[in-house]
Coordinates of C-alpha atoms in Angstrom, one line a residue:
Chain H
M1 CA 0.0 0.0 0.0
S2 CA 1.4 3.4 -0.9
G3 CA 1.9 5.9 1.9
L4 CA -0.9 8.0 0.7
R5 CA -3.4 5.1 0.4
E6 CA -2.4 3.9 3.9
L7 CA -2.9 7.4 5.3
Y8 CA -6.3 7.8 3.7
Q9 CA -7.6 4.3 4.1
E10 CA -11.3 3.6 4.4
V11 CA -11.5 3.5 8.2
I12 CA -10.1 7.0 8.4
I13 CA -12.3 8.4 5.7
D14 CA -15.3 6.8 7.3
H15 CA -14.5 8.2 10.8
S16 CA -13.8 11.6 9.3
R17 CA -17.1 11.6 7.4
Q18 CA -19.2 10.2 10.3
P19 CA -17.3 10.9 13.5
R20 CA -18.5 8.7 16.4
N21 CA -19.3 10.3 19.8
F22 CA -19.8 13.7 18.2
G23 CA -21.6 16.5 20.0
V24 CA -21.7 18.3 23.3
L25 CA -21.9 16.3 26.5
L26 CA -23.8 18.3 29.1
D27 CA -22.8 16.2 32.1
A28 CA -19.1 16.3 31.4
N29 CA -16.9 16.9 34.4
H30 CA -13.9 17.8 32.3
H31 CA -13.9 19.7 29.1
K32 CA -11.2 21.4 27.0
E33 CA -10.7 23.2 23.8
G34 CA -7.8 22.2 21.4
F35 CA -6.6 24.4 18.5
N36 CA -4.1 23.9 15.7
P37 CA -3.5 27.4 14.6
L38 CA -1.4 26.3 11.6
C39 CA -4.3 24.6 9.8
G40 CA -7.3 25.9 11.8
D41 CA -8.3 22.6 13.3
K42 CA -10.5 23.2 16.3
L43 CA -12.2 20.8 18.7
K44 CA -13.9 20.7 22.1
L45 CA -13.6 17.6 24.1
Y46 CA -16.1 16.5 26.8
V47 CA -15.2 13.8 29.4
V48 CA -17.3 12.1 32.0
E49 CA -15.0 10.5 34.5
K50 CA -16.2 8.6 37.6
N51 CA -14.0 7.1 40.2
G52 CA -11.0 7.4 38.0
V53 CA -12.6 5.7 35.0
I54 CA -13.6 7.4 31.7
E55 CA -17.3 6.7 31.4
K56 CA -18.0 8.7 28.3
M57 CA -16.2 11.0 26.0
Q58 CA -17.5 13.2 23.1
F59 CA -16.1 15.9 20.9
E60 CA -17.2 18.5 18.5
G61 CA -15.4 20.7 16.1
S62 CA -13.9 20.8 12.6
G63 CA -10.7 19.8 11.1
C64 CA -9.0 17.7 8.5
A65 CA -9.8 14.0 8.0
I66 CA -6.8 12.9 10.1
S67 CA -7.6 15.1 13.1
V68 CA -11.4 14.2 13.0
A69 CA -10.8 10.5 12.5
S70 CA -8.2 10.4 15.2
A71 CA -10.5 12.2 17.7
S72 CA -13.4 9.9 16.8
L73 CA -11.3 6.7 17.2
M74 CA -9.9 8.0 20.5
T75 CA -13.4 8.6 22.0
E76 CA -14.3 5.0 21.2
V77 CA -11.1 3.4 22.6
M78 CA -11.0 5.4 25.8
R79 CA -14.4 4.4 27.1
G80 CA -14.0 2.4 30.3
K81 CA -10.3 3.2 30.7
T82 CA -8.6 4.2 33.9
R83 CA -6.3 7.2 34.0
A84 CA -3.2 4.9 34.0
E85 CA -4.6 3.1 30.9
V86 CA -5.2 6.4 29.2
E87 CA -1.7 7.4 29.9
A88 CA -0.3 4.1 28.5
I89 CA -2.5 4.4 25.3
F90 CA -1.4 8.0 24.9
N91 CA 2.2 7.0 25.0
D92 CA 1.8 4.1 22.6
F93 CA -0.2 6.3 20.2
H94 CA 2.4 9.0 20.2
Q95 CA 5.1 6.4 19.5
L96 CA 3.0 5.1 16.6
V97 CA 2.4 8.4 14.8
T98 CA 5.9 9.7 15.3
H99 CA 7.9 6.5 14.6
G100 CA 5.6 4.4 12.4
H101 CA 4.9 0.7 12.3
N102 CA 5.8 -1.3 15.4
A103 CA 4.2 -4.7 15.9
D104 CA 4.1 -4.6 19.7
V105 CA 2.7 -1.1 19.8
E106 CA 0.1 -1.9 17.1
S107 CA -1.1 -5.0 18.8
R108 CA -1.7 -3.0 22.0
L109 CA -3.4 -0.2 20.2
G110 CA -5.8 -2.4 18.2
K111 CA -7.9 -0.3 15.7
L112 CA -6.0 2.9 16.5
A113 CA -3.1 1.3 14.5
V114 CA -4.8 2.5 11.3
L115 CA -3.2 5.8 12.0
A116 CA 0.4 4.4 11.7
G117 CA 0.7 6.0 8.2
V118 CA 0.8 9.4 9.7
A119 CA 4.4 8.9 10.7
E120 CA 5.4 9.2 7.0
Y121 CA 4.0 12.7 7.0
P122 CA 5.7 14.7 9.8
A123 CA 3.6 17.8 9.0
R124 CA 0.5 15.8 9.9
V125 CA 1.5 14.5 13.3
K126 CA 0.0 17.6 14.9
C127 CA -3.4 16.8 13.2
A128 CA -3.4 13.2 14.6
T129 CA -2.4 14.2 18.1
L130 CA -4.5 17.3 18.6
A131 CA -7.4 15.4 20.3
W132 CA -5.0 13.4 22.4
H133 CA -3.2 16.4 23.8
T134 CA -6.6 18.0 24.5
L135 CA -7.6 14.9 26.4
K136 CA -4.5 15.0 28.5
A137 CA -5.1 18.6 29.4
A138 CA -8.8 18.0 30.0
I139 CA -8.3 15.3 32.6
A140 CA -5.4 17.2 34.2
D141 CA -7.9 20.1 34.5
D142 CA -5.3 22.4 32.9
P143 CA -6.9 25.8 32.7
Q144 CA -4.9 26.7 29.5
A145 CA -6.5 26.0 26.1
V146 CA -4.5 23.5 24.1
S147 CA -2.5 24.7 21.1
T148 CA -0.2 22.7 19.0
E149 CA 2.0 25.7 18.4
Chain W
M1 CA 11.1 41.7 -26.4
M2 CA 9.5 38.3 -26.6
I3 CA 10.4 35.9 -23.8
D4 CA 10.0 32.2 -24.1
F5 CA 8.9 31.4 -20.6
M6 CA 9.3 27.6 -21.2
T7 CA 13.0 28.0 -21.3
L8 CA 13.3 30.1 -18.1
R9 CA 12.6 27.1 -15.9
A10 CA 16.1 25.9 -16.7
D11 CA 17.5 28.9 -14.9
F12 CA 16.2 27.5 -11.6
P13 CA 18.3 24.5 -10.4
L14 CA 15.9 23.6 -7.6
L15 CA 13.0 23.0 -10.0
Q16 CA 14.9 20.2 -11.7
Q17 CA 14.4 17.9 -8.7
K18 CA 11.7 15.4 -7.7
N19 CA 9.2 15.6 -4.9
R20 CA 8.1 12.3 -3.4
G21 CA 9.5 10.6 -6.6
K22 CA 7.5 12.8 -9.0
P23 CA 8.8 15.9 -10.9
L24 CA 8.4 18.9 -8.6
V25 CA 5.4 21.1 -9.4
Y26 CA 6.1 24.2 -7.4
L27 CA 2.9 26.3 -6.8
D28 CA 3.8 28.1 -3.6
S29 CA 5.7 31.2 -4.9
G30 CA 3.4 33.4 -2.8
A31 CA 5.1 31.9 0.2
T32 CA 8.6 32.2 -1.2
N33 CA 9.9 31.6 -4.7
Q34 CA 12.8 29.7 -6.1
K35 CA 16.1 31.3 -7.1
P36 CA 17.8 31.5 -10.4
Q37 CA 21.4 30.3 -10.7
S38 CA 22.6 33.9 -11.2
V39 CA 21.4 34.8 -7.7
I40 CA 23.1 31.8 -6.1
D41 CA 26.3 32.5 -8.0
A42 CA 26.3 36.2 -7.0
M43 CA 26.1 35.3 -3.3
N44 CA 28.7 32.6 -3.6
Q45 CA 31.0 34.9 -5.5
Y46 CA 30.7 37.6 -2.8
Y47 CA 31.8 35.1 -0.1
I48 CA 34.6 33.7 -2.3
S49 CA 36.1 36.9 -3.4
D50 CA 34.6 40.1 -1.9
N51 CA 33.5 39.5 1.7
A52 CA 34.4 42.4 4.1
N53 CA 32.4 44.7 6.3
I54 CA 31.0 47.7 4.5
H55 CA 31.2 51.5 5.1
R56 CA 34.3 51.1 7.4
G57 CA 37.4 49.5 5.8
V58 CA 40.0 51.6 4.2
Y59 CA 41.2 48.6 2.3
E60 CA 40.3 47.6 -1.2
L61 CA 38.2 44.6 -0.2
S62 CA 35.9 46.6 2.0
E63 CA 35.6 49.3 -0.7
R64 CA 34.6 46.6 -3.2
A65 CA 32.0 45.1 -0.8
T66 CA 30.6 48.6 -0.1
Y67 CA 30.5 49.4 -3.8
Q68 CA 28.5 46.3 -4.6
Y69 CA 26.1 46.8 -1.7
E70 CA 25.4 50.5 -2.6
K71 CA 25.1 49.6 -6.2
V72 CA 22.1 47.5 -5.4
R73 CA 20.5 50.4 -3.5
H74 CA 20.9 52.5 -6.7
D75 CA 19.6 49.7 -8.9
I76 CA 16.5 49.3 -6.7
K77 CA 15.9 53.1 -6.8
E78 CA 15.9 52.9 -10.6
F79 CA 13.8 49.7 -10.6
I80 CA 10.9 51.2 -8.6
N81 CA 11.5 54.7 -9.9
A82 CA 12.2 56.4 -6.5
A83 CA 13.2 60.0 -6.7
H84 CA 16.3 59.5 -4.5
T85 CA 18.7 56.7 -3.6
E86 CA 18.5 57.6 0.1
E87 CA 14.9 56.7 0.0
I88 CA 15.8 53.0 -0.3
I89 CA 16.4 51.4 3.1
F90 CA 17.5 47.8 3.4
T91 CA 15.6 45.8 6.0
A92 CA 15.2 42.1 6.9
G93 CA 12.0 41.9 4.8
T94 CA 8.5 43.3 4.4
T95 CA 7.6 42.7 8.0
A96 CA 10.6 44.5 9.3
G97 CA 9.7 47.5 7.0
I98 CA 6.2 47.7 8.4
N99 CA 7.4 47.5 12.0
L100 CA 10.0 50.2 11.3
V101 CA 7.3 52.6 10.0
A102 CA 4.9 51.7 12.8
Q103 CA 7.5 52.2 15.5
S104 CA 9.4 55.2 14.1
Y105 CA 6.8 57.2 12.2
G106 CA 3.8 55.8 14.2
R107 CA 5.2 56.3 17.7
S108 CA 6.3 59.8 16.9
K109 CA 3.1 60.9 15.2
L110 CA 0.2 59.1 16.8
K111 CA -1.5 60.0 20.0
V112 CA -4.3 58.8 22.2
L113 CA -7.5 58.1 20.2
D114 CA -5.8 58.6 16.8
E115 CA -6.8 56.2 14.1
I116 CA -5.0 53.7 11.9
I117 CA -6.8 52.4 8.8
V118 CA -6.0 48.8 7.6
S119 CA -8.1 46.5 5.5
A120 CA -9.8 43.2 6.2
M121 CA -7.6 41.5 3.6
E122 CA -4.2 42.2 5.2
H123 CA -1.6 39.7 6.1
H124 CA -1.0 39.4 9.8
S125 CA 2.2 41.3 9.3
N126 CA 0.2 44.4 8.2
I127 CA -2.1 44.1 11.2
V128 CA -0.1 43.1 14.2
P129 CA 2.5 45.9 14.0
W130 CA -0.3 48.4 14.0
Q131 CA -2.0 46.7 16.9
L132 CA 1.2 46.9 18.9
L133 CA 1.5 50.6 18.0
A134 CA -2.2 51.2 18.9
E135 CA -1.7 49.6 22.3
Q136 CA 1.4 51.7 23.0
V137 CA -0.1 55.0 22.2
G138 CA -3.8 54.4 22.9
A139 CA -4.8 54.6 19.2
N140 CA -7.5 52.6 17.4
L141 CA -7.6 50.4 14.4
R142 CA -10.2 51.0 11.7
V143 CA -10.8 48.2 9.2
V144 CA -11.8 48.6 5.6
P145 CA -14.3 45.8 4.8
I146 CA -14.0 43.7 1.6
T147 CA -16.7 42.7 -0.8
D148 CA -17.9 39.1 -1.5
N149 CA -15.6 38.7 -4.4
G150 CA -12.7 39.9 -2.3
E151 CA -12.3 43.5 -3.5
M152 CA -11.7 46.5 -1.3
D153 CA -15.0 48.3 -0.4
L154 CA -13.9 51.7 -1.6
E155 CA -17.1 53.5 -0.4
A156 CA -16.6 52.2 3.1
Y157 CA -12.9 53.1 2.9
E158 CA -13.6 56.7 2.2
K159 CA -16.1 56.9 5.0
L160 CA -13.5 55.7 7.6
F161 CA -11.5 58.9 7.4
T162 CA -11.8 61.3 10.3
A163 CA -9.8 64.1 11.6
R164 CA -8.1 61.5 13.8
T165 CA -6.9 59.3 10.9
K166 CA -3.1 59.4 11.0
I167 CA -2.0 56.6 8.7
V168 CA -3.3 54.0 6.2
A169 CA -1.6 50.6 5.7
I170 CA -2.8 48.4 2.8
A171 CA -1.6 45.6 0.7
H172 CA -0.8 46.2 -3.0
A173 CA -2.0 42.6 -3.6
S174 CA -3.6 40.2 -1.2
N175 CA -1.6 37.1 -0.4
A176 CA -4.8 35.0 0.4
L177 CA -7.1 36.3 -2.3
G178 CA -4.9 37.5 -5.0
T179 CA -6.8 40.8 -5.3
I180 CA -4.8 43.7 -6.7
N181 CA -6.0 46.8 -4.9
P182 CA -6.8 50.2 -6.7
L183 CA -3.8 51.8 -5.0
K184 CA -3.6 55.0 -6.9
Q185 CA -7.2 55.8 -6.1
M186 CA -6.9 54.7 -2.4
I187 CA -3.8 56.9 -2.0
Q188 CA -5.5 59.9 -3.6
I189 CA -8.3 59.6 -1.2
A190 CA -6.0 59.3 1.8
H191 CA -3.9 62.3 0.6
A192 CA -7.1 64.3 0.2
H193 CA -7.4 63.9 4.0
N194 CA -3.7 64.6 4.5
V195 CA -3.0 61.0 5.6
P196 CA 0.1 59.1 4.5
V197 CA -0.1 55.6 3.1
L198 CA 2.1 52.6 3.7
V199 CA 1.8 49.9 1.0
D200 CA 2.7 46.3 1.8
G201 CA 4.1 45.3 -1.6
A202 CA 5.3 41.8 -0.8
Q203 CA 2.8 40.1 -3.1
A204 CA 2.9 42.6 -5.9
F205 CA 6.5 43.7 -6.3
P206 CA 7.6 40.4 -8.0
H207 CA 4.7 40.3 -10.3
M208 CA 4.2 43.7 -12.0
P209 CA 6.0 47.0 -12.7
V210 CA 6.0 49.2 -9.6
D211 CA 6.5 52.9 -9.8
V212 CA 6.5 54.5 -6.4
Q213 CA 6.3 58.1 -7.8
D214 CA 3.4 57.3 -10.0
L215 CA 1.6 55.6 -7.1
D216 CA 2.6 58.6 -4.9
C217 CA 2.7 56.2 -1.9
D218 CA 4.5 57.5 1.2
F219 CA 6.0 54.1 2.1
Y220 CA 6.3 50.9 0.0
T221 CA 7.8 47.8 1.5
F222 CA 8.8 44.4 -0.1
S223 CA 10.8 41.3 0.4
S224 CA 13.7 39.8 -1.6
H225 CA 12.7 36.2 -1.1
K226 CA 9.4 36.5 -2.8
A227 CA 11.2 38.2 -5.7
Y228 CA 13.7 35.5 -6.6
G229 CA 16.3 36.7 -4.2
P230 CA 17.5 35.3 -0.8
T231 CA 15.6 35.3 2.5
G232 CA 16.3 37.9 5.2
V233 CA 16.4 41.0 3.0
G234 CA 13.9 43.5 2.0
V235 CA 13.4 47.1 1.2
L236 CA 11.5 50.0 2.7
Y237 CA 11.0 52.9 0.4
G238 CA 9.9 56.1 2.0
K239 CA 9.5 59.6 0.8
Q240 CA 12.6 61.6 1.8
K241 CA 10.7 64.3 3.6
L242 CA 9.0 61.8 5.8
L243 CA 12.1 59.6 6.5
E244 CA 14.2 62.7 7.4
K245 CA 11.8 63.7 10.2
M246 CA 11.5 60.2 11.6
P247 CA 13.5 59.1 14.6
P248 CA 15.8 56.1 14.3
Y249 CA 14.1 52.7 14.9
Q250 CA 17.0 50.6 16.1
G251 CA 20.3 51.9 17.5
G252 CA 23.7 50.5 16.8
G253 CA 26.8 50.8 14.6
D254 CA 26.6 52.4 11.1
M255 CA 23.6 54.6 12.0
I256 CA 25.5 57.2 14.1
E257 CA 27.5 60.2 13.2
S258 CA 29.1 60.6 16.7
V259 CA 28.6 59.0 20.0
T260 CA 29.4 60.3 23.5
F261 CA 27.7 59.4 26.7
A262 CA 26.1 62.8 26.7
R263 CA 24.8 62.8 23.2
T264 CA 24.6 60.8 20.0
T265 CA 24.0 62.3 16.6
Y266 CA 22.6 60.1 13.9
S267 CA 23.8 59.4 10.3
K268 CA 21.9 60.8 7.4
L269 CA 19.5 58.8 5.3
P270 CA 19.5 55.9 4.5
F271 CA 22.0 54.8 7.2
K272 CA 20.0 56.3 10.0
F273 CA 17.7 53.2 9.6
E274 CA 20.4 50.6 9.0
A275 CA 21.8 49.9 12.4
G276 CA 24.4 47.1 12.6
T277 CA 26.2 45.2 9.9
P278 CA 23.5 44.5 7.3
N279 CA 22.9 41.3 5.3
I280 CA 25.5 42.2 2.7
S281 CA 25.5 38.9 0.8
G282 CA 21.7 39.0 0.9
V283 CA 21.5 42.5 -0.6
I284 CA 24.0 41.4 -3.3
G285 CA 21.9 38.4 -4.1
F286 CA 18.8 40.6 -4.2
G287 CA 20.7 42.8 -6.7
A288 CA 21.2 39.8 -8.9
A289 CA 17.5 38.9 -8.7
I290 CA 16.6 42.5 -9.8
R291 CA 18.9 42.1 -12.8
Y292 CA 17.2 38.8 -13.6
L293 CA 13.8 40.5 -13.4
Q294 CA 14.9 43.3 -15.6
Q295 CA 16.2 40.9 -18.2
V296 CA 12.8 39.1 -18.3
G297 CA 10.9 42.3 -18.0
M298 CA 8.2 43.0 -15.4
Q299 CA 5.6 43.7 -18.1
N300 CA 6.3 40.3 -19.7
I301 CA 6.1 38.6 -16.2
A302 CA 2.7 40.3 -15.6
V303 CA 1.3 39.2 -18.9
H304 CA 2.6 35.6 -18.5
E305 CA 1.2 35.2 -15.0
A306 CA -2.1 36.8 -16.0
E307 CA -2.4 34.2 -18.7
L308 CA -1.6 31.4 -16.3
L309 CA -4.2 32.7 -13.8
A310 CA -6.8 32.8 -16.5
Y311 CA -6.0 29.2 -17.6
A312 CA -5.9 27.9 -14.1
T313 CA -9.2 29.5 -13.2
Q314 CA -10.8 28.1 -16.2
Q315 CA -9.5 24.6 -15.5
L316 CA -10.2 24.6 -11.7
V317 CA -13.9 25.6 -12.0
T318 CA -14.5 22.4 -13.9
I319 CA -13.7 20.3 -10.8
P320 CA -17.0 19.4 -9.0
G321 CA -17.4 21.0 -5.6
L322 CA -14.5 23.4 -6.1
K323 CA -15.0 27.0 -5.0
I324 CA -12.6 29.8 -5.6
I325 CA -12.2 32.2 -2.7
G326 CA -11.3 35.6 -4.1
T327 CA -12.7 36.4 -7.6
A328 CA -11.7 40.1 -7.9
A329 CA -11.5 41.5 -11.4
E330 CA -7.8 42.4 -11.0
K331 CA -5.7 39.6 -9.5
V332 CA -2.1 38.5 -9.2
G333 CA -1.3 34.8 -9.8
V334 CA -2.9 33.5 -6.7
I335 CA -5.8 31.1 -6.5
S336 CA -7.3 30.2 -3.1
F337 CA -9.9 27.5 -3.1
V338 CA -11.9 25.0 -1.1
L339 CA -13.3 21.7 -2.1
D340 CA -16.6 20.4 -0.7
G341 CA -16.1 17.8 2.0
V342 CA -12.4 17.7 1.9
H343 CA -10.3 19.8 4.3
P344 CA -7.5 21.9 2.7
H345 CA -4.9 20.2 4.8
D346 CA -5.8 16.8 3.4
I347 CA -5.7 18.2 -0.2
G348 CA -2.2 19.6 0.5
T349 CA -1.0 16.2 1.6
I350 CA -2.5 14.3 -1.4
L351 CA -1.1 16.9 -3.8
D352 CA 2.3 16.6 -2.2
D353 CA 2.2 12.9 -3.0
H354 CA 1.8 14.0 -6.7
G355 CA 4.9 16.1 -6.4
I356 CA 2.8 19.3 -6.1
A357 CA 3.7 22.0 -3.5
V358 CA 0.8 24.2 -2.6
R359 CA 0.0 26.0 0.6
A360 CA -2.9 24.8 2.8
G361 CA -4.0 26.9 5.8
H362 CA -5.0 30.4 6.7
H363 CA -2.1 32.1 4.9
C364 CA -1.4 34.3 7.9
A365 CA -4.7 36.1 7.1
M366 CA -7.1 34.7 9.7
P367 CA -9.5 37.7 9.3
V368 CA -9.8 36.8 5.6
M369 CA -10.7 33.2 6.5
E370 CA -13.3 34.5 8.9
R371 CA -14.7 36.9 6.3
F372 CA -15.3 34.0 3.9
N373 CA -16.4 31.6 6.7
V374 CA -13.8 28.9 5.9
P375 CA -11.3 27.5 8.4
A376 CA -8.6 27.4 5.7
T377 CA -8.0 27.3 2.0
V378 CA -5.7 25.6 -0.5
R379 CA -3.6 28.2 -2.3
A380 CA -1.8 27.8 -5.6
S381 CA 0.4 30.7 -6.4
F382 CA 2.5 31.2 -9.5
G383 CA 5.9 32.5 -10.4
L384 CA 7.5 33.3 -13.8
Y385 CA 8.7 29.7 -14.1
N386 CA 5.3 28.1 -14.0
T387 CA 3.6 26.6 -17.1
H388 CA 0.3 25.2 -18.2
A389 CA 1.8 21.7 -17.4
D390 CA 2.0 22.7 -13.7
I391 CA -1.7 23.6 -13.8
D392 CA -2.6 20.4 -15.6
A393 CA -0.8 18.5 -12.9
L394 CA -2.7 20.4 -10.2
V395 CA -6.0 19.6 -11.9
S396 CA -5.1 15.9 -12.2
G397 CA -4.0 15.8 -8.5
L398 CA -7.3 17.3 -7.4
K399 CA -9.2 14.7 -9.4
D400 CA -7.3 12.1 -7.4
V401 CA -8.3 13.9 -4.2
L402 CA -12.0 13.4 -5.3
R403 CA -11.4 9.7 -6.0
L404 CA -9.9 9.1 -2.5
F405 CA -12.7 11.0 -0.8
K406 CA -15.6 9.9 -2.9

């Protein structure tokens, strides 16, 4: 598969067209805005966390296919995860999109592995990680808005 | 003189390479353009045989470097038809020129509640320096709106003038929309209110003949790197009578006449505004770029790029779902567009895979994006080396975008 076909494979196009868990979550106990000033990607992330476990997560906003698909996949994967698990997945995901294919990392990440192709396009890593940095700041209750710059 | 633009491409060594395994199609000259061999050679030659600090040495080498540097000032004065060589001030680029005027002219002339007119199509570099000035002196920014096709709203412009208006700062051509503004008319209106005008010429200077006396602008600023010269060099043109009264912007060597701890007196123009050792090799490279432009001819370049723009516009509108942002009657070779259902950033990546370099983003003109209610656009911008084949490649790349996202 060429780099480009891998980057824009069906799962990614599908999640960018029909993002899962999209919309405001009124009972969120964490929420955060993320912004990529370079390309204008913007998202708001809403998290319901109970007893250290992510119960629900939703997002809204607009952006490129990579940033929307990454946010959509993240909200699916994070449901039911503890803070420690969130941290571990974050680190694996970051490793994947910056360094590319790695069998161990991909087996741990499951369907998130579709984003491995991003590593070939360094300029797009920020798109893929915007939602993730926003999540990290949201559960840390960091008062600053997240910006990739 | 007839110029065969097809052959000019060979003057640009960088354009001979491949991008992601495909022949490079460079459509980002609005960001920076590529350099002809003669510019690269001139800079190399300077370091190989003429490098010395200027305006100081009594030795031959320094005299030679000084001569070459000052020759470029003279050549640029001729090129833009300034009245005096001292009106040409070397800067680090267009942004530096605007900041110089905002801080030197602006801070000495503007007071609390005075007004600065800018337009809604400005690059951030012709907005932020004025906002900084406004904060420093308590002045206000007034913004000329733009019409739906991306033209300056001249009626609204004229109404913005009040007794408090102290300066107008406008682009000659918009980097995000391509619009060429009716400068002469806008300058006449400002002058009728006794208000000076600064022109951000970054996007116009490399694409058409510029005559500062004919325009009657008070300041005109441009960059070398968008005009086939090296980065880190630019020019601020200012009318002598204004520049003479302006206080220095930065202090340092070269801009003084005498220094004691009690009192420093400053050099005459243009050196008053050129503190420190300048970018000598950059200026010499810019000089070579000007010679290259003169050989090709600015009128020839304007005609060639207008023809490319017409062809590209005609081809792009055939792509389903494509909308051009900025459809002014007078445009430089810049086409900003959006495509239904596909984010500009994704388009940029897919085109890159076809060897095509375009810009995707807000083009440092966030107010323009807001005005047209888009988060970003794709921008293809042309230089004298572009051809119909480049535009055909763009169209074919965009068809592939549609296939991937269908």
